[in-house]
PDB file of C-alpha atoms in Angstrom:
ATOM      1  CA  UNK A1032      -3.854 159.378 190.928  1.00 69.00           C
ATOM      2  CA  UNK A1033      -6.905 160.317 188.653  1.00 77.00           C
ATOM      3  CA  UNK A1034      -6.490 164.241 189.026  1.00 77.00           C
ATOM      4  CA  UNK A1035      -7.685 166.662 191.186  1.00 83.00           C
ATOM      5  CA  UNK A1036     -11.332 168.357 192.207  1.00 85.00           C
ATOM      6  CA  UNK A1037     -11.818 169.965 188.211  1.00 83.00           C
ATOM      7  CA  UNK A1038     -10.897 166.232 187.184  1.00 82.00           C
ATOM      8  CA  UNK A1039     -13.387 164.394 188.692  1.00 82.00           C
ATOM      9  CA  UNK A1040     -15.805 167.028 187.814  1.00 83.00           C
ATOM     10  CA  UNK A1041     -14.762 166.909 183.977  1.00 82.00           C
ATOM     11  CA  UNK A1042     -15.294 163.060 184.040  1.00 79.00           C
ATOM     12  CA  UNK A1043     -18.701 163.422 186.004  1.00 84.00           C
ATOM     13  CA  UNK A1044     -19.997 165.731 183.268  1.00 82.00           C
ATOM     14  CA  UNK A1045     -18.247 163.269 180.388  1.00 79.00           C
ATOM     15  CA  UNK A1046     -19.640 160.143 182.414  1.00 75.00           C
ATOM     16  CA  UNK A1047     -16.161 158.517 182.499  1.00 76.00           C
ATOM     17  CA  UNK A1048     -16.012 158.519 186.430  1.00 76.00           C
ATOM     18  CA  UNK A1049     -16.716 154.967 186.900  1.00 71.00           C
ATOM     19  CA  UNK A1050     -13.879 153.699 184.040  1.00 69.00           C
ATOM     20  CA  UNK A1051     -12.048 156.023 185.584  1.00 70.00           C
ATOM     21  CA  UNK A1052     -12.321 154.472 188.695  1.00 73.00           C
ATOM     22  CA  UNK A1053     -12.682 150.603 187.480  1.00 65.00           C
ATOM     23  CA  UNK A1054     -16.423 150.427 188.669  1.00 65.00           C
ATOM     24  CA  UNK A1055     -19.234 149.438 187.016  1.00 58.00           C
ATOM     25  CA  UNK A1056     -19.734 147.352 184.353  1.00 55.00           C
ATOM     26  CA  UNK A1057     -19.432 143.598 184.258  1.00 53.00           C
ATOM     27  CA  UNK A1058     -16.276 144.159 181.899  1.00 59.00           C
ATOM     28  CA  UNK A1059     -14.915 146.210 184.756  1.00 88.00           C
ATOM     29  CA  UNK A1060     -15.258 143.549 187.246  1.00 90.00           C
ATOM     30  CA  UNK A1061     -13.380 141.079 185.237  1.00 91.00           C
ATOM     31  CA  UNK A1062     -10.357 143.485 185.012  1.00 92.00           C
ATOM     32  CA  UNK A1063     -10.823 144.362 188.452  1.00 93.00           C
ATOM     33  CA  UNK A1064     -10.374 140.591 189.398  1.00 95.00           C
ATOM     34  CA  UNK A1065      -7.312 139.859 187.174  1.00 95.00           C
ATOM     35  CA  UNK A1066      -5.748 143.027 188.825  1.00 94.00           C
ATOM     36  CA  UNK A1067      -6.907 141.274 192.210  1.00 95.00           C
ATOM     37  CA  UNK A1068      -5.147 138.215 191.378  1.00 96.00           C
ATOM     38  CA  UNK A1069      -2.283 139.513 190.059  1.00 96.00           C
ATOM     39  CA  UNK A1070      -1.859 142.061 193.260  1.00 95.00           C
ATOM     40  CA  UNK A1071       0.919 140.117 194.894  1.00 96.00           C
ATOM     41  CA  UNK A1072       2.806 137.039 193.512  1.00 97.00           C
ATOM     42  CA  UNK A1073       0.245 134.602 195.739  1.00 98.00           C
ATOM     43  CA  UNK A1074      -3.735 135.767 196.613  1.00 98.00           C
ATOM     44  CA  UNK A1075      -5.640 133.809 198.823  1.00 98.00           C
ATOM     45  CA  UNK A1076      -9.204 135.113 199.058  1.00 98.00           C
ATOM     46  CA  UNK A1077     -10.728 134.032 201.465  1.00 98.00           C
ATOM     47  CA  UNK A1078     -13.172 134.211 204.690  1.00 97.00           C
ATOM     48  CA  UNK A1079     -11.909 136.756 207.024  1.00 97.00           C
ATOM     49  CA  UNK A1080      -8.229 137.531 207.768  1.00 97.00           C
ATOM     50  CA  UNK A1081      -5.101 135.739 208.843  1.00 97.00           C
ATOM     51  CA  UNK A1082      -5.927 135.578 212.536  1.00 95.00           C
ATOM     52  CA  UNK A1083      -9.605 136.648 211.881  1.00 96.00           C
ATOM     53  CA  UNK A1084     -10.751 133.500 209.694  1.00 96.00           C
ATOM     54  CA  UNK A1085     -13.914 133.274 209.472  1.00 96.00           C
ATOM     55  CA  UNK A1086     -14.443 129.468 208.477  1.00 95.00           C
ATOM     56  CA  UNK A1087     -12.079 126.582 209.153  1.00 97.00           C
ATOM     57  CA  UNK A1088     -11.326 125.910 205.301  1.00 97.00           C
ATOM     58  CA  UNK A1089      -9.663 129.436 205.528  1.00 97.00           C
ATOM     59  CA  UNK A1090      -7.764 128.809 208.925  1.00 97.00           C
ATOM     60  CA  UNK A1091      -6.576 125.484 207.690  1.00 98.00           C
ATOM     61  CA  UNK A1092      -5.021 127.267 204.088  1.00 98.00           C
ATOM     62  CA  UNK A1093      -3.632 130.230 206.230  1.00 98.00           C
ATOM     63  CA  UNK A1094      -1.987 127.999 208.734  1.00 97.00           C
ATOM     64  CA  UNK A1095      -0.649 125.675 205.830  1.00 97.00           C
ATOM     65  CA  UNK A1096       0.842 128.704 203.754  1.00 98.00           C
ATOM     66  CA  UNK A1097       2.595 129.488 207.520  1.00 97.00           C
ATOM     67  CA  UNK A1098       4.025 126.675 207.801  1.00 97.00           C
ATOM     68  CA  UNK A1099       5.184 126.064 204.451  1.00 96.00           C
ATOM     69  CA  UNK A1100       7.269 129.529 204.784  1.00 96.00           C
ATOM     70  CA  UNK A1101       4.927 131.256 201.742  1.00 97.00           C
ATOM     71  CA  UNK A1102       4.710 134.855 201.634  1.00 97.00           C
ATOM     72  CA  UNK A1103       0.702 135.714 200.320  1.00 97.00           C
ATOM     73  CA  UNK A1104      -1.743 138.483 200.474  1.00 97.00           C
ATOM     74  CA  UNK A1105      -5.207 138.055 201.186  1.00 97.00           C
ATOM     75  CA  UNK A1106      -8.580 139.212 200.008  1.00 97.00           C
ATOM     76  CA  UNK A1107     -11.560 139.068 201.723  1.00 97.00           C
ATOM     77  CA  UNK A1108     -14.531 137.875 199.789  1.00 96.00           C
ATOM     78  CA  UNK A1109     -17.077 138.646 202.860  1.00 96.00           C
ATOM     79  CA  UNK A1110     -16.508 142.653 202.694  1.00 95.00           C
ATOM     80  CA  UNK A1111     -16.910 142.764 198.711  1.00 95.00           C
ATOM     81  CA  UNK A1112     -20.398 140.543 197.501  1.00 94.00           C
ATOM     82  CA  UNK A1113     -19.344 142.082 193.454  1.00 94.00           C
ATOM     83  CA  UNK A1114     -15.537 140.196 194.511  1.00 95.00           C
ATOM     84  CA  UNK A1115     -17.218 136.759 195.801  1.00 95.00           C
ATOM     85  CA  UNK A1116     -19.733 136.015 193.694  1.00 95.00           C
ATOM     86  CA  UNK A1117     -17.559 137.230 190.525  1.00 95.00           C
ATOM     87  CA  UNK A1118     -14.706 135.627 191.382  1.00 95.00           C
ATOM     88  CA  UNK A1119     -16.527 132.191 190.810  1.00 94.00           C
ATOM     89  CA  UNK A1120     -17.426 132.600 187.925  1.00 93.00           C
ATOM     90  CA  UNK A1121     -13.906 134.333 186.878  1.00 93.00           C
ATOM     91  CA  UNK A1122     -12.202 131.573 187.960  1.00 94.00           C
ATOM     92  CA  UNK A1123     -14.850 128.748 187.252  1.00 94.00           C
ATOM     93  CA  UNK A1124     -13.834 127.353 190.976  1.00 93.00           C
ATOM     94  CA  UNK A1125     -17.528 127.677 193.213  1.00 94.00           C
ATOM     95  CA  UNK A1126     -15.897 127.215 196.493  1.00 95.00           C
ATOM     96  CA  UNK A1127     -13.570 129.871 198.886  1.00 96.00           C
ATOM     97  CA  UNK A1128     -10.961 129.839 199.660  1.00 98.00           C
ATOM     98  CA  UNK A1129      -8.993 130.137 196.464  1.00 98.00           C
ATOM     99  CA  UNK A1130      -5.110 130.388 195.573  1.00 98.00           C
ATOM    100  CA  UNK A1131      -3.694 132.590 193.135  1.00 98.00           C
ATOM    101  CA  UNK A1132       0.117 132.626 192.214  1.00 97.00           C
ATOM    102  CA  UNK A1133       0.688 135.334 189.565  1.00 95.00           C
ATOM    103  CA  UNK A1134      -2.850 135.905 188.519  1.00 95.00           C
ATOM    104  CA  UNK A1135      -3.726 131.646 187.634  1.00 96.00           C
ATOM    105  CA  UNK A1136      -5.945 129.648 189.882  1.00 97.00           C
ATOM    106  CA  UNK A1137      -4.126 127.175 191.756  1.00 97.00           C
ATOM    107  CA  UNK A1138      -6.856 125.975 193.240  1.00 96.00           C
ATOM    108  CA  UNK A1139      -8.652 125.848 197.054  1.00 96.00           C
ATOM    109  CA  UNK A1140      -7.735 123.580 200.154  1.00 97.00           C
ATOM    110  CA  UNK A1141      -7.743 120.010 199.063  1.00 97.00           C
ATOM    111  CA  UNK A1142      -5.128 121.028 196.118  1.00 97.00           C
ATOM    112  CA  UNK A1143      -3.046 123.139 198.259  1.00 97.00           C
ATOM    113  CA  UNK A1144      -2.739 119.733 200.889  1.00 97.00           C
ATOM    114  CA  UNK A1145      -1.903 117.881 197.868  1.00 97.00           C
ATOM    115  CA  UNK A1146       0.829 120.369 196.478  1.00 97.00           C
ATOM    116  CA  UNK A1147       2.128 120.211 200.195  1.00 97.00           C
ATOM    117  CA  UNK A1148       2.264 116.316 200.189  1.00 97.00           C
ATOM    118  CA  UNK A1149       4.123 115.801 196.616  1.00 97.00           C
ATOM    119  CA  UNK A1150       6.500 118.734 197.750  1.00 96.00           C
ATOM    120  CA  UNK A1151       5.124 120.447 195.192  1.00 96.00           C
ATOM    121  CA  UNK A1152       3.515 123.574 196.651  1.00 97.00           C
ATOM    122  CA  UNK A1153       6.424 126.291 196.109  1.00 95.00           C
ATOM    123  CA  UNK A1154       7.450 125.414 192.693  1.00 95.00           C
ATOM    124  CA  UNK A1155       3.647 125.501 191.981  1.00 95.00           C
ATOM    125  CA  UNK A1156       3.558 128.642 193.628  1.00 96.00           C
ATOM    126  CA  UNK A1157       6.822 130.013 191.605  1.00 91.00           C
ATOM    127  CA  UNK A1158       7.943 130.480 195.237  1.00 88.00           C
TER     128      UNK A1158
END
């Protein structure tokens, strides 16, 4: 909660309305990532939804993390252009989708089907 109406208008007139908010500025994005990331113990951002994917890279992770019994949220990248192009760079990983587990990269597809074949993908995950 930021405050009410003669809040918002005091940080208008002070131009703190977009820190407020954690808009803006390139610095913003970055913390606006890491709190992405960090939102529940495993992200997957990806194309679409679970049951909406919109690419088969993202279906394949979704139905993997399924089957594997793992718990995740999910980010969109295709309804936030700031989130998807960002995120590469944030992460230094070019390619969607992309697994978090508390707020570090584990990586996209290929690494999660590795992980799954050493029986490694919950401990990875701290799962």
């Amino acid at each position: 909660l930021i405050g009410g109406l003669d809040i918002i208008k005091e940080l208008i007139e002070e131009d703190e309305l977009k820190s407020s908010l954690g808009v803006g500025e390139p610095a913003d994005l970055n913390t606006r990532l890491k709190a992405l990331t960090e939102q529940q113990p495993v992200m997957l951002f990806m194309k679409g939804s679970p049951g909406a994917e919109r690419c088969g890279f993202s279906r394949t992770i979704v139905g993997l993390l399924k089957e594997q019994g793992v718990p995740f949220g999910t980010f969109d990248i295709l309804e936030d252009e700031e989130v998807r192009q960002g995120l590469k760079e944030f992460s230094k990983w070019p390619t969607y989708p992309q697994l978090y587990a508390k707020g570090k990269l584990i990586g996209g597809l290929d690494i999660v089907k590795e992980l799954i074949e050493e029986d490694e993908l919950k401990s990875s995950l701290g799962v």
